[in-house]
CSV table of C-alpha atoms in Angstrom, one decimal:
chain,number,residue,atom,x,y,z
A,1,MET,CA,54.2,-11.9,-4.2
A,2,SER,CA,52.9,-9.2,-1.9
A,3,ASP,CA,52.1,-5.6,-2.9
A,4,ASN,CA,55.4,-4.4,-1.2
A,5,GLN,CA,57.5,-6.9,-3.3
A,6,ARG,CA,56.0,-6.1,-6.7
A,7,PRO,CA,58.5,-4.4,-9.1
A,8,VAL,CA,57.9,-0.8,-9.7
A,9,PRO,CA,58.2,0.4,-13.3
A,10,GLY,CA,61.3,2.6,-13.8
A,11,PRO,CA,62.3,5.0,-16.6
A,12,SER,CA,62.0,3.6,-20.1
A,13,ASN,CA,65.2,2.3,-21.8
A,14,GLY,CA,63.8,3.0,-25.2
A,15,LYS,CA,63.2,-0.7,-26.0
A,16,GLY,CA,59.8,-1.0,-24.3
A,17,GLY,CA,61.3,-2.5,-21.1
A,18,SER,CA,61.9,-1.1,-17.6
A,19,GLY,CA,65.2,0.4,-16.6
A,20,GLY,CA,67.0,0.1,-13.3
A,21,GLY,CA,67.0,2.5,-10.4
A,22,LYS,CA,66.2,2.4,-6.7
A,23,ARG,CA,62.6,1.3,-6.0
A,24,ARG,CA,60.5,3.8,-4.1
A,25,PRO,CA,58.2,2.4,-1.4
A,26,ARG,CA,54.6,2.3,-2.3
A,27,ARG,CA,52.4,4.6,-0.3
A,28,ARG,CA,48.9,3.6,0.8
A,29,ARG,CA,46.3,6.2,0.1
A,30,GLY,CA,46.2,8.6,3.0
A,31,GLY,CA,48.7,6.6,5.0
A,32,LYS,CA,52.5,6.0,5.6
A,33,PRO,CA,54.7,3.8,3.4
A,34,ALA,CA,54.4,0.2,4.2
A,35,GLU,CA,58.1,-0.1,5.3
A,36,GLN,CA,57.7,2.8,7.8
A,37,GLN,CA,54.6,1.1,9.2
A,38,GLN,CA,56.6,-2.1,9.8
A,39,GLN,CA,59.5,-0.2,11.3
A,40,GLN,CA,57.4,1.9,13.6
A,41,GLY,CA,55.3,-1.1,14.7
A,42,ASP,CA,52.0,0.3,13.3
A,43,LYS,CA,49.3,-2.2,13.4
A,44,PRO,CA,47.8,-3.1,10.0
A,45,LYS,CA,44.3,-2.0,9.4
A,46,ARG,CA,41.6,-4.6,10.0
A,47,LYS,CA,39.7,-5.8,7.0
A,48,ARG,CA,36.1,-4.7,7.0
A,49,ASN,CA,33.7,-7.6,7.9
A,50,ASN,CA,31.1,-7.8,5.2
A,51,ARG,CA,29.0,-10.2,7.0
A,52,ARG,CA,25.7,-8.7,8.0
A,53,GLY,CA,24.8,-9.0,11.6
A,54,LYS,CA,21.7,-8.4,13.6
A,55,ASN,CA,22.4,-4.7,13.9
A,56,SER,CA,23.0,-4.2,10.2
A,57,ARG,CA,20.3,-2.9,7.9
A,58,GLY,CA,19.7,-6.3,6.3
A,59,GLY,CA,20.1,-8.1,9.6
A,60,ARG,CA,17.4,-5.9,11.2
A,61,LYS,CA,15.0,-6.6,8.5
A,62,GLN,CA,15.5,-10.4,8.8
A,63,HIS,CA,15.3,-10.2,12.6
A,64,ASN,CA,12.1,-8.1,12.5
A,65,ARG,CA,10.6,-10.5,9.9
A,66,ARG,CA,11.3,-13.5,12.2
A,67,ARG,CA,9.9,-11.6,15.2
A,68,SER,CA,6.7,-10.7,13.2
A,69,GLN,CA,6.3,-14.4,12.2
A,70,TYR,CA,6.8,-15.4,15.8
A,71,GLN,CA,4.2,-13.0,17.1
A,72,GLN,CA,1.7,-14.1,14.4
A,73,HIS,CA,1.9,-17.7,15.7
A,74,ASP,CA,2.3,-16.8,19.3
A,75,SER,CA,-0.6,-18.7,21.0
A,76,SER,CA,-0.4,-16.5,24.1
A,77,ILE,CA,-1.9,-13.5,22.1
A,78,GLU,CA,-5.6,-13.7,21.4
A,79,THR,CA,-6.5,-13.7,17.7
A,80,ARG,CA,-9.9,-12.8,16.2
A,81,ASP,CA,-11.3,-12.7,12.7
A,82,GLU,CA,-13.6,-9.8,11.7
A,83,THR,CA,-15.5,-9.3,8.4
A,84,SER,CA,-16.8,-6.1,6.9
A,85,ALA,CA,-18.6,-5.1,3.7
A,86,GLY,CA,-19.3,-2.0,1.7
A,87,GLY,CA,-18.4,-0.5,-1.6
A,88,LEU,CA,-19.1,2.1,-4.2
A,89,VAL,CA,-22.6,3.6,-4.8
A,90,VAL,CA,-22.7,4.5,-8.5
A,91,SER,CA,-25.0,7.1,-10.1
A,92,GLY,CA,-25.5,8.1,-13.7
A,93,MET,CA,-24.3,5.0,-15.5
A,94,ALA,CA,-27.0,4.8,-18.2
A,95,GLU,CA,-27.0,8.6,-18.8
A,96,ALA,CA,-23.2,8.5,-19.4
A,97,VAL,CA,-23.5,6.4,-22.5
A,98,GLY,CA,-23.6,8.4,-25.7
A,99,LYS,CA,-25.4,7.7,-29.0
A,100,ASP,CA,-22.1,6.3,-30.4
A,101,GLY,CA,-21.8,3.9,-27.4
A,102,LYS,CA,-18.9,5.8,-25.8
A,103,VAL,CA,-19.1,6.3,-22.1
A,104,ASP,CA,-18.2,9.7,-20.5
A,105,MET,CA,-16.7,8.7,-17.2
A,106,SER,CA,-16.9,12.3,-15.9
A,107,ARG,CA,-20.8,11.9,-15.9
A,108,ILE,CA,-20.7,8.8,-13.6
A,109,TYR,CA,-20.5,9.6,-9.9
A,110,VAL,CA,-19.6,7.5,-6.8
A,111,ALA,CA,-20.3,8.2,-3.1
A,112,LEU,CA,-17.3,8.5,-0.8
A,113,ILE,CA,-17.0,9.3,2.9
A,114,GLY,CA,-14.3,11.5,4.6
A,115,ARG,CA,-12.9,10.9,8.0
A,116,LEU,CA,-10.4,13.0,10.0
A,117,ASP,CA,-7.2,11.3,11.0
A,118,ARG,CA,-5.2,12.1,14.1
A,119,ARG,CA,-3.4,14.9,12.3
A,120,GLY,CA,-6.7,16.5,11.2
A,121,ARG,CA,-6.4,15.4,7.6
A,122,LEU,CA,-9.6,14.5,5.7
A,123,LEU,CA,-9.1,11.0,4.3
A,124,TRP,CA,-11.6,9.7,1.7
A,125,SER,CA,-12.6,6.1,1.5
A,126,MET,CA,-15.4,3.7,0.5
A,127,PRO,CA,-18.2,3.3,3.1
A,128,LYS,CA,-18.2,0.0,4.9
A,129,GLY,CA,-19.2,-1.8,8.1
A,130,HIS,CA,-19.3,-5.0,10.2
A,131,VAL,CA,-21.0,-8.1,8.8
A,132,GLU,CA,-23.5,-9.5,11.3
A,133,ASN,CA,-23.8,-13.3,11.9
A,134,GLY,CA,-25.5,-15.1,9.1
A,135,GLU,CA,-25.8,-11.9,7.0
A,136,HIS,CA,-25.0,-11.9,3.3
A,137,GLN,CA,-22.3,-9.3,2.6
A,138,TRP,CA,-24.5,-7.6,0.0
A,139,VAL,CA,-27.1,-6.9,2.7
A,140,THR,CA,-24.3,-5.5,4.9
A,141,ALA,CA,-23.0,-3.3,2.2
A,142,GLU,CA,-26.5,-1.8,1.5
A,143,ARG,CA,-27.1,-1.2,5.2
A,144,GLU,CA,-23.7,0.3,6.0
A,145,VAL,CA,-23.8,2.6,2.9
A,146,TRP,CA,-27.1,3.9,4.1
A,147,GLU,CA,-25.9,4.4,7.7
A,148,GLU,CA,-22.7,6.3,6.7
A,149,THR,CA,-24.0,8.3,3.7
A,150,GLY,CA,-27.8,8.6,4.1
A,151,ILE,CA,-28.4,7.2,0.6
A,152,THR,CA,-29.9,3.9,-0.5
A,153,GLY,CA,-28.0,1.7,-2.9
A,154,GLU,CA,-28.7,-1.7,-4.5
A,155,ALA,CA,-25.8,-4.1,-4.7
A,156,PHE,CA,-25.4,-5.6,-8.2
A,157,ASP,CA,-21.8,-6.8,-8.5
A,158,THR,CA,-18.7,-7.7,-6.5
A,159,LEU,CA,-15.6,-5.6,-6.8
A,160,GLY,CA,-12.9,-7.2,-4.7
A,161,THR,CA,-11.7,-8.2,-1.2
A,162,ILE,CA,-9.0,-6.6,1.1
A,163,ASP,CA,-7.6,-8.3,4.1
A,164,TYR,CA,-5.1,-7.1,6.7
A,165,TRP,CA,-3.8,-7.6,10.3
A,166,PHE,CA,-3.8,-5.1,13.2
A,167,VAL,CA,-3.7,-5.1,17.0
A,168,SER,CA,-6.4,-3.5,19.1
A,169,ASP,CA,-6.6,-3.6,23.0
A,170,GLY,CA,-4.0,-6.5,23.0
A,171,VAL,CA,-6.0,-8.6,20.5
A,172,ARG,CA,-4.6,-9.4,17.1
A,173,ILE,CA,-7.3,-9.0,14.5
A,174,HIS,CA,-7.4,-10.4,11.0
A,175,LYS,CA,-9.9,-8.3,9.1
A,176,THR,CA,-11.5,-9.1,5.7
A,177,VAL,CA,-13.4,-6.4,3.9
A,178,HIS,CA,-15.7,-7.2,0.9
A,179,HIS,CA,-16.2,-4.4,-1.6
A,180,ASN,CA,-19.1,-4.2,-4.0
A,181,LEU,CA,-20.8,-2.0,-6.6
A,182,LEU,CA,-24.2,-0.6,-5.8
A,183,ARG,CA,-26.5,1.4,-8.1
A,184,TYR,CA,-28.0,4.5,-6.6
A,185,VAL,CA,-31.7,4.1,-5.7
A,186,ASP,CA,-32.7,7.2,-3.7
A,187,GLY,CA,-31.8,9.4,-0.7
A,188,VAL,CA,-29.7,12.5,0.1
A,189,PHE,CA,-26.5,12.8,2.0
A,190,ASN,CA,-26.5,13.4,5.7
A,191,ASP,CA,-23.9,13.6,8.5
A,192,GLU,CA,-25.7,11.7,11.2
A,193,ASP,CA,-22.9,9.1,11.6
A,194,PRO,CA,-20.5,10.5,14.2
A,195,GLU,CA,-17.6,8.7,12.6
A,196,VAL,CA,-18.1,10.3,9.2
A,197,THR,CA,-16.9,13.9,8.7
A,198,GLU,CA,-18.1,14.5,5.2
A,199,VAL,CA,-19.9,12.7,2.3
A,200,ALA,CA,-19.5,13.6,-1.4
A,201,TRP,CA,-20.3,12.6,-4.9
A,202,VAL,CA,-17.0,12.2,-6.8
A,203,PRO,CA,-16.7,11.8,-10.6
A,204,MET,CA,-15.5,8.4,-11.6
A,205,SER,CA,-12.8,10.0,-13.7
A,206,ASP,CA,-11.3,11.6,-10.5
A,207,LEU,CA,-11.9,8.6,-8.2
A,208,MET,CA,-8.3,7.2,-7.9
A,209,GLU,CA,-6.8,10.6,-6.8
A,210,HIS,CA,-9.4,11.0,-4.1
A,211,LEU,CA,-9.0,7.7,-2.2
A,212,ALA,CA,-6.4,7.8,0.6
A,213,TYR,CA,-5.6,4.1,0.8
A,214,ALA,CA,-3.6,2.1,-1.8
A,215,ASP,CA,-5.7,-1.0,-1.6
A,216,GLU,CA,-8.9,0.9,-2.3
A,217,ARG,CA,-7.2,2.7,-5.2
A,218,LYS,CA,-6.5,-0.7,-6.8
A,219,LEU,CA,-10.2,-1.6,-6.4
A,220,ALA,CA,-11.1,1.8,-7.9
A,221,ARG,CA,-9.0,1.0,-10.9
A,222,ILE,CA,-10.9,-2.2,-11.4
A,223,ALA,CA,-14.2,-0.4,-11.1
A,224,TYR,CA,-13.0,2.2,-13.6
A,225,ASP,CA,-12.0,-0.4,-16.2
A,226,ARG,CA,-15.2,-2.3,-15.9
A,227,MET,CA,-17.5,0.7,-15.8
A,228,PRO,CA,-18.0,1.3,-19.6
A,229,ASP,CA,-19.4,-2.2,-20.1
A,230,LEU,CA,-21.5,-2.0,-17.0
A,231,ALA,CA,-22.9,1.4,-18.1
A,232,ARG,CA,-23.8,0.1,-21.5
A,233,LYS,CA,-25.6,-2.9,-19.9
A,234,GLU,CA,-27.6,-0.5,-17.7
A,235,LYS,CA,-28.7,1.6,-20.7
A,236,LYS,CA,-29.6,-1.5,-22.6
A,237,ALA,CA,-31.7,-2.7,-19.7
A,238,GLY,CA,-33.5,0.6,-19.6
A,239,ARG,CA,-32.4,1.5,-16.1
A,240,ALA,CA,-32.4,5.3,-15.6
A,241,THR,CA,-30.8,6.9,-12.6
A,242,PRO,CA,-33.5,8.3,-10.2
A,243,ARG,CA,-33.4,12.1,-9.9
C-alpha cells in the first residue's frame, strides 16, 4: 500500500476506533498534494543517490590515496634515501637532583635552534644534520650540534627516530632522522650557521611547548619521562655539569 492509499484517521467515534468522513489528500512537506502532482503531470522528485563518487568528499580521499600510492611506486620518478642525526644537548642533570632524590625539571636545560619559516615565524627544533658515509650517527649528532649551536655535547643515549617523505627538485626523498641525548661538555652559543636564526637554553619543564613539530614533541615527551632516572644516574656517577 502506497503513502497515498493509507487510511487517514478521522474523528473518534468514542469507542477507540476511527470514524468515517472524506479523506483529505496528504501533503508533502513544502510541496503540492500527491493527487495534484499526478493531475498536473509534475515529475516525481528523484531519490538522492547516496553512493559516493570520485567528486564526493570520501571519493576524493580514496582517489588521492590511490594517486599517492601510485606516485610512491612510480619508477619514472627518482627516489633517494637520506639520513640525518642530531638531538638534545642536556645541561644540569646532576644538579637538579635534590637530597631526597626528587628531580627539579626546571633546573635541567636543553639547547634548541630557531629558524624563520616563509611567513617569518621563528620555529624551534632540535639541531641535526646529514650523516656522512660510514659515519656513526652519534658522531654526526655531536658534529651537527656543534656546527648549529656552537656548543660541544657528548652523545650518551638514543632518543628515537623520525622518518618522512618529501619532494625536492623533482626527486622523491625518504628521510630518516636519528635523535639522541647529549650531555653538555663546553662552549657558548653562536650564530655562525647561516641557516640558524637563534639558539637558546630551554628548561626541560617547558620543552614540549617550545617545539614546533609534532614528531619532535613526541620525542621530547620521551626525554622528559626518562630524565629523572637519567639525572639520578648522572649524580650517582659523580658527573657535574661544567660551568
